[in-house]
Amino acid sequence: MSTSTTTALQASLVELIRVSSTVLPRDVITAVDAGRKVEEVGTNAAYALDVIDCNIGLAKTKSQPLCQDTGSILVYVHTPVGYDQIEFEETFIEAVKEATTKGYLRQNSVDSITGKNSGNNVGPGTPDFHFHQWRKDHVEVKLMLKGGGCENVGVTYTLPNPKFGGRDLKGVENAILDCVLQAQGHGCGPGILGVGIGGDRVSGMAWGKHQLLRLLDDTNPDPVLAELEKSIVAKANQSGIGPMGFGGKTTLLGCKVGKLNRVPASFFVSISYMCWAFRRQGVNLAADGSITRWIY
Amino acid sequence: MAVIPLTTPITEAQIRTLKVGDTVEITGRLYTGRDAVHHRLHHGEKPPVDLAGQIIYHCGPVMVKDGDKWLCKGAGPTTSSREEPYQWEVMRDHGIRGVIGKGGMGPKTLAGCVKYGCVYLHAIGGAAQVAAEKITRVDGVDWMDLGSPEAIWHLWVEKFPCIVTMDSHGNSLHQQVFEASAAALEKLKA
Ligand code: SF4
């Protein structure tokens, strides 16, 4: 990459981080609005969603983080064959440091033994890169900022389990609903679930998280999973947990399920819980590093 | 919804009037304190500020230095349940009257609220900018060696909105919602 391309790329990536951290994507705003319509005036649930709505507006106009926990930095990149991924990674890391100095990201990378904060969001495993090549001629970068509160309420279940059932759709659904029950308000609901059925302990959860890149209003191409997604959202919203666990009708804004093959001995249901502050954004980049399209 | 104004420091008598479901607006000092702070207090370290009558806010704010001043760029609550082992001790040993956080806390904290006269106040999780708007000044910071999100920030707030979800009479909205939702989901089981 030429120096001017690297400079342009870094500027584009800082902008991607800024927008991700401060502006909620359209599909999420639509889902929050739908929740506000169903909660009764004067309830704590309605109050919580009003504050959330106000927060969404403030973050955008002030260009400041929607939530102070700017989370794990999850980066999903597709690059043309022959593209220099190493240089991309180095440039992204510089962009993360710059975004941290500018206050778009909190200092969020902590040594797991010493407790020392690296101060710039860079360290072993942070940011978390997922690279893939594709045969298109542009680079696509998708970014998710996933907070710790919601990450902590994610669960991997193994089936069969006497409480939930066997290795079938019933068992899967009951396990997912247990995750919603246990999470209550701890993950800053109304939440969005990304679920991976099958795989191993790593790939299942990674695939579950990957489902969160889907638009909230899309339809799963697999009709069985599409039904499951609908059923989970409908039942969760009848649970009465509500926004922040205050009680109410809006417990989930969405549920996205994917499946992977498994080995005969294992059956995992891996659930990644995302809070209402669902910060994900993406861009397509031209060869000169400039942004050509915003994805969400 | 009637909003109850609270000004720090708060007396025990005032705290005892609050009930689960009340909406309050706090004006005055808030001290942030989360995992590392509670860990230190638990190990007997003396707090660098007088916590009597005060409120601890479970929050790791985004702070940016502007000359010799700190600017708060976002300051919503963090999950409180991680402090469940320690919170009651802070009530007993340091006389705090309120804890602000999100997600609620468990039976030890609830018992502490009853015994020592304290309430749990639920801020709106993730609403960092609404919270930041209410923080009118950052007056100082202690224990910065813990890292910025874990330090004790001295915030000054005006009309900071919260909902009482655990009161000093043994009521917990979290417990009520958990029990009701567990029963509802049991009926909806596939
Ligand atoms: S769970 Fe989400 S909204 Fe809640 S504090 Fe964490 S990042 Fe913010």
Short mmCIF file of C-alpha atoms and ligand atoms in Angstrom, two decimals:
data_model
loop_
_atom_site.label_atom_id
_atom_site.label_comp_id
_atom_site.label_asym_id
_atom_site.label_seq_id
_atom_site.Cartn_x
_atom_site.Cartn_y
_atom_site.Cartn_z
CA MET A 1 0.00 0.00 0.00
CA SER A 2 1.22 3.51 -0.73
CA THR A 3 1.51 5.95 2.18
CA SER A 4 -1.42 7.99 0.90
CA THR A 5 -3.59 4.86 0.72
CA THR A 6 -2.66 3.88 4.28
CA THR A 7 -3.49 7.38 5.50
CA ALA A 8 -6.86 7.33 3.69
CA LEU A 9 -7.57 3.82 4.96
CA GLN A 10 -6.85 4.81 8.55
CA ALA A 11 -9.14 7.83 8.25
CA SER A 12 -11.93 5.61 6.85
CA LEU A 13 -11.50 3.11 9.66
CA VAL A 14 -11.57 5.80 12.36
CA GLU A 15 -14.79 7.05 10.79
CA LEU A 16 -16.20 3.51 10.80
CA ILE A 17 -15.38 3.22 14.51
CA ARG A 18 -16.85 6.65 15.28
CA VAL A 19 -20.12 5.90 13.51
CA SER A 20 -20.34 2.42 15.03
CA SER A 21 -19.85 3.76 18.53
CA THR A 22 -22.17 6.77 18.26
CA VAL A 23 -24.96 5.98 15.78
CA LEU A 24 -27.30 3.04 16.17
CA PRO A 25 -28.06 1.30 12.85
CA ARG A 26 -31.47 1.90 11.24
CA ASP A 27 -32.80 -1.61 11.75
CA VAL A 28 -32.11 -1.41 15.50
CA ILE A 29 -33.75 2.01 15.85
CA THR A 30 -36.84 0.67 14.06
CA ALA A 31 -36.99 -2.24 16.51
CA VAL A 32 -36.62 0.05 19.56
CA ASP A 33 -39.41 2.28 18.19
CA ALA A 34 -41.67 -0.73 17.77
CA GLY A 35 -41.02 -1.59 21.43
CA ARG A 36 -41.93 1.93 22.55
CA LYS A 37 -45.30 1.59 20.83
CA VAL A 38 -46.31 -1.51 22.78
CA GLU A 39 -45.28 -0.47 26.29
CA GLU A 40 -47.96 1.27 28.33
CA VAL A 41 -47.52 4.95 29.17
CA GLY A 42 -46.40 5.59 32.74
CA THR A 43 -44.73 2.21 33.26
CA ASN A 44 -41.07 1.75 34.14
CA ALA A 45 -40.72 -0.14 30.85
CA ALA A 46 -41.94 2.85 28.84
CA TYR A 47 -39.68 5.12 30.89
CA ALA A 48 -36.65 2.93 30.15
CA LEU A 49 -37.34 2.92 26.42
CA ASP A 50 -37.90 6.70 26.42
CA VAL A 51 -34.51 7.23 28.07
CA ILE A 52 -32.95 4.85 25.54
CA ASP A 53 -34.58 6.76 22.68
CA CYS A 54 -33.31 10.05 24.08
CA ASN A 55 -29.85 8.52 24.46
CA ILE A 56 -29.80 7.39 20.82
CA GLY A 57 -30.51 10.97 19.72
CA LEU A 58 -27.94 12.53 22.08
CA ALA A 59 -25.14 10.15 21.10
CA LYS A 60 -25.65 10.92 17.44
CA THR A 61 -25.80 14.71 17.75
CA LYS A 62 -22.91 14.87 20.23
CA SER A 63 -20.92 12.26 18.31
CA GLN A 64 -20.16 10.47 21.58
CA PRO A 65 -20.42 6.78 22.52
CA LEU A 66 -23.96 5.40 22.83
CA CYS A 67 -22.75 3.42 25.80
CA GLN A 68 -19.61 3.96 27.85
CA ASP A 69 -18.75 0.30 27.48
CA THR A 70 -17.52 0.38 23.92
CA GLY A 71 -17.03 -3.33 24.22
CA SER A 72 -14.96 -5.92 22.44
CA ILE A 73 -13.93 -4.76 19.01
CA LEU A 74 -15.01 -7.48 16.59
CA VAL A 75 -13.84 -6.98 13.03
CA TYR A 76 -15.11 -9.04 10.10
CA VAL A 77 -13.16 -8.35 6.92
CA HIS A 78 -13.52 -9.64 3.37
CA THR A 79 -10.65 -8.84 1.05
CA PRO A 80 -9.88 -9.48 -2.62
CA VAL A 81 -7.35 -12.22 -3.38
CA GLY A 82 -3.84 -10.83 -3.03
CA TYR A 83 -4.82 -7.93 -0.72
CA ASP A 84 -2.29 -7.19 2.05
CA GLN A 85 -4.18 -8.30 5.18
CA ILE A 86 -1.18 -7.69 7.43
CA GLU A 87 -1.05 -4.05 6.49
CA PHE A 88 -4.81 -3.76 6.91
CA GLU A 89 -4.52 -5.17 10.41
CA GLU A 90 -1.72 -2.77 11.29
CA THR A 91 -3.70 0.18 9.95
CA PHE A 92 -6.83 -0.90 11.81
CA ILE A 93 -4.82 -1.05 15.04
CA GLU A 94 -3.60 2.50 14.46
CA ALA A 95 -7.21 3.54 13.82
CA VAL A 96 -8.27 1.95 17.12
CA LYS A 97 -5.58 3.87 19.01
CA GLU A 98 -6.67 7.11 17.37
CA ALA A 99 -10.36 6.44 18.08
CA THR A 100 -9.46 5.76 21.72
CA THR A 101 -7.63 9.08 22.04
CA LYS A 102 -10.63 10.81 20.51
CA GLY A 103 -13.01 9.22 23.04
CA TYR A 104 -14.99 7.12 20.54
CA LEU A 105 -13.70 4.06 22.35
CA ARG A 106 -13.13 3.59 26.08
CA GLN A 107 -9.81 2.11 27.24
CA ASN A 108 -11.09 -1.41 27.26
CA SER A 109 -8.21 -3.88 26.92
CA VAL A 110 -7.08 -5.37 30.22
CA ASP A 111 -4.38 -7.96 30.95
CA SER A 112 -6.24 -10.97 32.35
CA ILE A 113 -3.65 -11.74 35.04
CA THR A 114 -2.11 -8.42 36.06
CA GLY A 115 -5.28 -6.36 35.54
CA LYS A 116 -3.26 -3.71 33.74
CA ASN A 117 -5.15 -1.69 31.17
CA SER A 118 -3.16 -1.27 27.95
CA GLY A 119 -4.71 2.19 27.66
CA ASN A 120 -5.17 2.07 23.90
CA ASN A 121 -7.46 -0.92 23.30
CA VAL A 122 -4.65 -2.95 21.80
CA GLY A 123 -3.34 -6.18 23.31
CA PRO A 124 -3.42 -9.93 22.88
CA GLY A 125 -6.76 -10.75 21.24
CA THR A 126 -7.92 -7.15 21.05
CA PRO A 127 -9.14 -6.15 18.55
CA ASP A 128 -10.50 -9.49 17.38
CA PHE A 129 -10.01 -9.94 13.62
CA HIS A 130 -11.86 -12.35 11.34
CA PHE A 131 -10.41 -12.29 7.83
CA HIS A 132 -11.82 -13.95 4.74
CA GLN A 133 -10.89 -13.63 1.10
CA TRP A 134 -13.49 -13.33 -1.59
CA ARG A 135 -13.47 -13.00 -5.37
CA LYS A 136 -14.91 -9.49 -5.42
CA ASP A 137 -12.54 -6.58 -6.05
CA HIS A 138 -13.36 -4.44 -3.01
CA VAL A 139 -12.71 -4.72 0.72
CA GLU A 140 -15.70 -5.06 3.06
CA VAL A 141 -15.28 -4.30 6.76
CA LYS A 142 -17.98 -5.04 9.31
CA LEU A 143 -17.47 -3.92 12.89
CA MET A 144 -19.31 -4.87 16.05
CA LEU A 145 -18.70 -3.29 19.44
CA LYS A 146 -20.02 -5.77 21.97
CA GLY A 147 -20.26 -4.71 25.58
CA GLY A 148 -19.22 -6.84 28.52
CA GLY A 149 -22.55 -6.78 30.37
CA CYS A 150 -24.36 -8.54 27.56
CA GLU A 151 -21.39 -10.75 26.71
CA ASN A 152 -21.42 -12.02 30.30
CA VAL A 153 -24.97 -13.37 29.99
CA GLY A 154 -24.20 -15.44 26.88
CA VAL A 155 -24.35 -19.21 27.48
CA THR A 156 -23.33 -22.45 25.82
CA TYR A 157 -25.82 -25.22 26.59
CA THR A 158 -25.25 -28.90 25.87
CA LEU A 159 -28.13 -31.18 24.98
CA PRO A 160 -29.70 -33.41 26.09
CA ASN A 161 -30.47 -31.76 29.40
CA PRO A 162 -33.23 -32.97 31.72
CA LYS A 163 -34.43 -29.38 32.23
CA PHE A 164 -34.71 -28.45 28.57
CA GLY A 165 -35.08 -31.63 26.58
CA GLY A 166 -33.30 -33.65 23.92
CA ARG A 167 -31.29 -32.96 20.81
CA ASP A 168 -34.19 -31.53 18.87
CA LEU A 169 -35.88 -28.21 18.22
CA LYS A 170 -37.81 -28.37 21.50
CA GLY A 171 -34.62 -28.81 23.51
CA VAL A 172 -32.99 -25.97 21.59
CA GLU A 173 -35.91 -23.60 22.13
CA ASN A 174 -36.17 -24.32 25.84
CA ALA A 175 -32.44 -23.79 26.30
CA ILE A 176 -32.57 -20.45 24.50
CA LEU A 177 -35.52 -19.32 26.62
CA ASP A 178 -33.60 -20.29 29.75
CA CYS A 179 -30.82 -17.95 28.65
CA VAL A 180 -33.38 -15.13 28.35
CA LEU A 181 -34.75 -15.94 31.81
CA GLN A 182 -31.34 -16.02 33.46
CA ALA A 183 -30.23 -12.84 31.70
CA GLN A 184 -33.19 -10.79 33.05
CA GLY A 185 -31.97 -7.17 32.86
CA HIS A 186 -28.26 -7.92 33.29
CA GLY A 187 -27.51 -7.69 29.58
CA CYS A 188 -29.29 -4.34 29.09
CA GLY A 189 -32.34 -5.69 27.36
CA PRO A 190 -34.33 -5.46 25.25
CA GLY A 191 -31.77 -7.81 23.76
CA ILE A 192 -30.97 -9.50 20.50
CA LEU A 193 -29.83 -13.12 20.44
CA GLY A 194 -27.29 -14.60 18.04
CA VAL A 195 -27.52 -18.37 18.28
CA GLY A 196 -25.31 -21.08 16.84
CA ILE A 197 -26.71 -24.62 16.93
CA GLY A 198 -24.02 -27.29 16.66
CA GLY A 199 -20.33 -26.85 15.86
CA ASP A 200 -17.83 -27.10 18.70
CA ARG A 201 -17.46 -24.80 21.70
CA VAL A 202 -15.54 -22.24 19.66
CA SER A 203 -17.16 -22.46 16.24
CA GLY A 204 -20.71 -22.65 17.64
CA MET A 205 -20.38 -19.42 19.60
CA ALA A 206 -18.51 -17.72 16.76
CA TRP A 207 -21.31 -18.67 14.39
CA GLY A 208 -23.92 -17.47 16.89
CA LYS A 209 -22.18 -14.09 17.11
CA HIS A 210 -21.89 -14.02 13.36
CA GLN A 211 -25.72 -14.18 13.13
CA LEU A 212 -25.77 -10.73 14.72
CA LEU A 213 -24.41 -9.33 11.46
CA ARG A 214 -27.80 -10.10 9.87
CA LEU A 215 -30.40 -7.36 9.58
CA LEU A 216 -33.00 -7.54 12.35
CA ASP A 217 -35.88 -7.60 9.87
CA ASP A 218 -34.48 -10.24 7.52
CA THR A 219 -35.99 -13.71 7.20
CA ASN A 220 -33.87 -16.78 7.80
CA PRO A 221 -33.61 -18.66 4.47
CA ASP A 222 -34.02 -21.93 6.41
CA PRO A 223 -37.78 -22.12 7.14
CA VAL A 224 -37.30 -24.29 10.23
CA LEU A 225 -34.89 -21.80 11.78
CA ALA A 226 -37.10 -18.90 10.68
CA GLU A 227 -39.98 -20.44 12.67
CA LEU A 228 -37.73 -20.99 15.67
CA GLU A 229 -36.57 -17.37 15.62
CA LYS A 230 -40.17 -16.11 15.56
CA SER A 231 -41.26 -18.43 18.33
CA ILE A 232 -38.38 -17.40 20.62
CA VAL A 233 -39.09 -13.69 20.20
CA ALA A 234 -42.84 -14.17 20.74
CA LYS A 235 -42.38 -16.25 23.88
CA ALA A 236 -39.64 -14.07 25.34
CA ASN A 237 -41.89 -11.05 24.91
CA GLN A 238 -44.64 -12.82 26.86
CA SER A 239 -42.26 -13.55 29.73
CA GLY A 240 -42.84 -10.15 31.32
CA ILE A 241 -39.12 -9.46 31.83
CA GLY A 242 -39.25 -6.26 29.81
CA PRO A 243 -36.68 -3.52 29.17
CA MET A 244 -33.88 -3.56 31.79
CA GLY A 245 -35.76 -6.37 33.53
CA PHE A 246 -38.22 -3.78 34.90
CA GLY A 247 -41.19 -5.85 33.72
CA GLY A 248 -42.93 -5.20 30.40
CA LYS A 249 -43.55 -6.50 26.93
CA THR A 250 -40.27 -5.81 25.14
CA THR A 251 -37.74 -8.41 26.23
CA LEU A 252 -36.16 -9.25 22.86
CA LEU A 253 -35.82 -7.12 19.74
CA GLY A 254 -34.75 -10.11 17.69
CA CYS A 255 -33.31 -13.59 17.57
CA LYS A 256 -31.07 -14.86 14.77
CA VAL A 257 -30.20 -18.53 14.56
CA GLY A 258 -27.67 -20.38 12.43
CA LYS A 259 -26.61 -24.01 12.44
CA LEU A 260 -23.36 -25.86 11.90
CA ASN A 261 -22.68 -29.55 11.59
CA ARG A 262 -21.47 -31.22 14.77
CA VAL A 263 -19.68 -34.43 15.68
CA PRO A 264 -22.11 -37.20 16.69
CA ALA A 265 -21.11 -36.97 20.36
CA SER A 266 -21.74 -33.23 20.86
CA PHE A 267 -24.77 -30.97 20.68
CA PHE A 268 -24.14 -27.37 21.64
CA VAL A 269 -26.51 -24.45 21.63
CA SER A 270 -24.34 -21.35 21.82
CA ILE A 271 -26.09 -18.09 22.58
CA SER A 272 -24.59 -14.66 22.27
CA TYR A 273 -26.71 -11.95 23.93
CA MET A 274 -26.50 -8.46 22.49
CA CYS A 275 -27.80 -5.43 24.38
CA TRP A 276 -30.12 -2.78 22.91
CA ALA A 277 -26.97 -0.70 22.28
CA PHE A 278 -26.36 -2.93 19.30
CA ARG A 279 -23.42 -1.20 17.70
CA ARG A 280 -22.59 -2.70 14.36
CA GLN A 281 -21.73 -0.95 11.16
CA GLY A 282 -19.89 -1.79 7.95
CA VAL A 283 -18.32 -0.19 4.94
CA ASN A 284 -17.10 -1.07 1.48
CA LEU A 285 -13.72 0.39 0.68
CA ALA A 286 -12.26 1.43 -2.68
CA ALA A 287 -8.67 0.57 -3.63
CA ASP A 288 -7.54 4.02 -2.46
CA GLY A 289 -8.91 3.34 1.04
CA SER A 290 -11.95 5.60 0.77
CA ILE A 291 -15.46 4.57 1.85
CA THR A 292 -17.82 3.80 -1.04
CA ARG A 293 -20.83 2.47 0.86
CA TRP A 294 -22.25 2.16 4.38
CA ILE A 295 -23.76 -1.27 4.90
CA TYR A 296 -26.27 -0.88 7.74
CA MET B 1 -44.98 9.24 37.44
CA ALA B 2 -44.14 11.47 40.36
CA VAL B 3 -40.42 12.13 40.54
CA ILE B 4 -38.78 12.27 43.97
CA PRO B 5 -35.80 14.62 44.28
CA LEU B 6 -32.82 13.35 46.30
CA THR B 7 -29.83 15.44 47.33
CA THR B 8 -26.58 13.91 48.58
CA PRO B 9 -25.56 13.37 51.33
CA ILE B 10 -28.74 11.47 52.15
CA THR B 11 -30.11 10.65 55.60
CA GLU B 12 -31.29 7.23 56.66
CA ALA B 13 -34.80 8.61 57.30
CA GLN B 14 -35.05 9.77 53.70
CA ILE B 15 -33.89 6.43 52.39
CA ARG B 16 -36.50 4.62 54.46
CA THR B 17 -39.29 6.57 52.70
CA LEU B 18 -38.31 5.16 49.29
CA LYS B 19 -40.19 2.19 47.82
CA VAL B 20 -39.60 -0.15 44.92
CA GLY B 21 -40.89 1.45 41.70
CA ASP B 22 -40.24 5.06 42.77
CA THR B 23 -38.60 7.32 40.20
CA VAL B 24 -35.96 9.58 41.74
CA GLU B 25 -33.68 12.35 40.48
CA ILE B 26 -30.38 12.79 42.28
CA THR B 27 -28.51 16.05 42.68
CA GLY B 28 -25.08 16.28 44.27
CA ARG B 29 -22.04 14.04 44.53
CA LEU B 30 -21.70 10.56 43.06
CA TYR B 31 -18.59 8.43 43.50
CA THR B 32 -17.95 5.80 40.87
CA GLY B 33 -16.77 2.44 42.15
CA ARG B 34 -16.84 -0.92 40.46
CA ASP B 35 -15.02 -4.25 40.61
CA ALA B 36 -11.49 -3.20 41.58
CA VAL B 37 -12.69 -0.57 44.07
CA HIS B 38 -14.96 -3.06 45.84
CA HIS B 39 -12.17 -5.59 45.85
CA ARG B 40 -9.84 -3.14 47.57
CA LEU B 41 -12.43 -2.04 50.13
CA HIS B 42 -13.14 -5.69 50.85
CA HIS B 43 -9.46 -6.20 51.61
CA GLY B 44 -9.62 -3.43 54.17
CA GLU B 45 -8.09 -0.56 52.27
CA LYS B 46 -9.30 2.81 53.50
CA PRO B 47 -11.36 4.68 50.92
CA PRO B 48 -9.77 7.96 49.76
CA VAL B 49 -13.11 9.79 50.26
CA ASP B 50 -15.71 9.88 53.03
CA LEU B 51 -18.55 7.69 51.83
CA ALA B 52 -20.98 8.34 54.72
CA GLY B 53 -24.41 9.32 53.37
CA GLN B 54 -23.13 9.06 49.83
CA ILE B 55 -24.00 7.07 46.75
CA ILE B 56 -21.69 4.68 44.94
CA TYR B 57 -22.23 4.49 41.21
CA HIS B 58 -21.27 1.24 39.46
CA CYS B 59 -19.83 2.89 36.41
CA GLY B 60 -16.67 2.93 34.33
CA PRO B 61 -16.97 6.25 32.52
CA VAL B 62 -15.32 7.37 29.28
CA MET B 63 -13.11 10.26 30.36
CA VAL B 64 -11.00 12.52 28.19
CA LYS B 65 -8.43 14.97 29.53
CA ASP B 66 -8.80 18.53 28.36
CA GLY B 67 -5.86 20.54 29.71
CA ASP B 68 -6.02 19.93 33.46
CA LYS B 69 -9.76 19.18 33.39
CA TRP B 70 -11.53 15.89 32.83
CA LEU B 71 -14.46 15.72 30.46
CA CYS B 72 -17.01 12.96 30.79
CA LYS B 73 -17.89 11.49 27.40
CA GLY B 74 -20.21 8.77 28.60
CA ALA B 75 -21.15 7.34 31.97
CA GLY B 76 -23.93 4.76 32.06
CA PRO B 77 -24.14 2.04 34.73
CA THR B 78 -22.30 -1.26 34.64
CA THR B 79 -23.67 -4.62 35.78
CA SER B 80 -23.98 -4.60 39.56
CA SER B 81 -24.23 -8.30 40.34
CA ARG B 82 -20.44 -8.61 40.29
CA GLU B 83 -20.33 -6.57 43.51
CA GLU B 84 -22.86 -8.82 45.26
CA PRO B 85 -20.23 -10.43 47.54
CA TYR B 86 -18.95 -7.03 48.76
CA GLN B 87 -21.71 -4.44 48.64
CA TRP B 88 -23.27 -5.11 52.04
CA GLU B 89 -19.87 -4.64 53.70
CA VAL B 90 -19.52 -1.22 52.11
CA MET B 91 -22.93 -0.35 53.56
CA ARG B 92 -21.89 -1.60 56.99
CA ASP B 93 -18.37 -0.16 57.09
CA HIS B 94 -18.75 3.11 55.21
CA GLY B 95 -22.39 4.14 55.64
CA ILE B 96 -23.34 4.55 52.01
CA ARG B 97 -27.05 5.26 51.49
CA GLY B 98 -27.43 4.32 47.85
CA VAL B 99 -25.97 2.19 45.13
CA ILE B 100 -26.61 2.99 41.48
CA GLY B 101 -26.11 0.33 38.86
CA LYS B 102 -27.95 -1.93 36.52
CA GLY B 103 -29.37 -5.43 36.57
CA GLY B 104 -30.06 -5.43 40.28
CA MET B 105 -28.34 -7.31 43.08
CA GLY B 106 -28.99 -10.37 45.21
CA PRO B 107 -30.09 -11.36 48.71
CA LYS B 108 -26.93 -10.24 50.55
CA THR B 109 -27.29 -6.73 49.23
CA LEU B 110 -31.02 -6.70 49.88
CA ALA B 111 -30.41 -7.76 53.49
CA GLY B 112 -27.76 -5.02 53.75
CA CYS B 113 -30.27 -2.45 52.47
CA VAL B 114 -32.72 -3.46 55.18
CA LYS B 115 -30.17 -3.62 57.98
CA TYR B 116 -28.11 -0.51 57.27
CA GLY B 117 -30.68 1.70 55.50
CA CYS B 118 -29.70 1.77 51.86
CA VAL B 119 -31.42 1.50 48.46
CA TYR B 120 -30.48 0.12 45.09
CA LEU B 121 -31.15 2.58 42.32
CA HIS B 122 -31.39 1.33 38.76
CA ALA B 123 -30.09 3.65 36.06
CA ILE B 124 -30.91 2.90 32.44
CA GLY B 125 -28.23 0.55 31.17
CA GLY B 126 -26.40 1.75 28.11
CA ALA B 127 -27.82 5.26 28.31
CA ALA B 128 -24.37 6.76 28.64
CA GLN B 129 -25.21 10.09 27.06
CA VAL B 130 -28.36 10.72 29.05
CA ALA B 131 -26.25 10.04 32.14
CA ALA B 132 -23.39 12.21 30.89
CA GLU B 133 -25.81 15.14 30.32
CA LYS B 134 -26.68 15.01 34.01
CA ILE B 135 -23.03 15.01 35.08
CA THR B 136 -22.27 18.69 35.23
CA ARG B 137 -18.75 18.48 36.66
CA VAL B 138 -15.91 16.04 37.24
CA ASP B 139 -14.26 17.25 40.46
CA GLY B 140 -11.51 14.70 40.88
CA VAL B 141 -10.36 11.14 40.71
CA ASP B 142 -8.74 8.66 43.08
CA TRP B 143 -7.13 5.26 42.65
CA MET B 144 -6.26 6.01 39.05
CA ASP B 145 -3.68 3.21 39.25
CA LEU B 146 -6.65 0.86 38.74
CA GLY B 147 -7.12 2.23 35.23
CA SER B 148 -9.62 4.86 34.16
CA PRO B 149 -12.79 2.68 34.07
CA GLU B 150 -12.03 1.25 37.54
CA ALA B 151 -10.97 4.45 39.30
CA ILE B 152 -13.06 6.44 41.82
CA TRP B 153 -14.36 9.44 39.91
CA HIS B 154 -15.92 12.32 41.84
CA LEU B 155 -18.91 13.30 39.74
CA TRP B 156 -21.32 16.14 40.36
CA VAL B 157 -24.80 15.44 39.01
CA GLU B 158 -27.99 17.40 38.56
CA LYS B 159 -31.28 15.50 38.39
CA PHE B 160 -29.72 12.15 37.59
CA PRO B 161 -32.67 9.79 36.86
CA CYS B 162 -33.01 6.35 38.49
CA ILE B 163 -35.67 3.87 39.51
CA VAL B 164 -35.67 2.31 42.99
CA THR B 165 -35.61 -1.43 42.33
CA MET B 166 -34.51 -2.62 45.81
CA ASP B 167 -35.67 -0.78 48.90
CA SER B 168 -34.78 -0.80 52.59
CA HIS B 169 -37.93 -2.76 53.46
CA GLY B 170 -36.83 -5.99 51.82
CA ASN B 171 -38.55 -5.56 48.46
CA SER B 172 -36.75 -6.29 45.21
CA LEU B 173 -38.29 -5.69 41.81
CA HIS B 174 -35.64 -8.03 40.37
CA GLN B 175 -36.76 -10.89 42.55
CA GLN B 176 -40.43 -10.22 41.68
CA VAL B 177 -39.79 -10.08 37.93
CA PHE B 178 -37.56 -13.15 38.04
CA GLU B 179 -40.20 -15.24 39.80
CA ALA B 180 -43.06 -14.05 37.57
CA SER B 181 -41.08 -14.52 34.35
CA ALA B 182 -39.87 -17.99 35.38
CA ALA B 183 -43.49 -19.02 35.92
CA ALA B 184 -44.61 -17.46 32.62
CA LEU B 185 -41.83 -19.16 30.62
CA GLU B 186 -42.49 -22.49 32.29
CA LYS B 187 -46.02 -22.35 30.84
CA LEU B 188 -44.69 -21.40 27.39
CA LYS B 189 -42.18 -24.26 27.29
CA ALA B 190 -41.94 -26.12 23.96
S1 SF4 C 1 -24.62 -4.41 28.06
FE1 SF4 C 1 -24.52 -3.00 26.35
S2 SF4 C 1 -25.77 -1.24 26.88
FE2 SF4 C 1 -25.35 -2.40 28.73
S3 SF4 C 1 -23.58 -1.41 29.64
FE3 SF4 C 1 -22.85 -3.13 28.41
S4 SF4 C 1 -22.47 -2.28 26.37
FE4 SF4 C 1 -23.69 -0.82 27.49
#
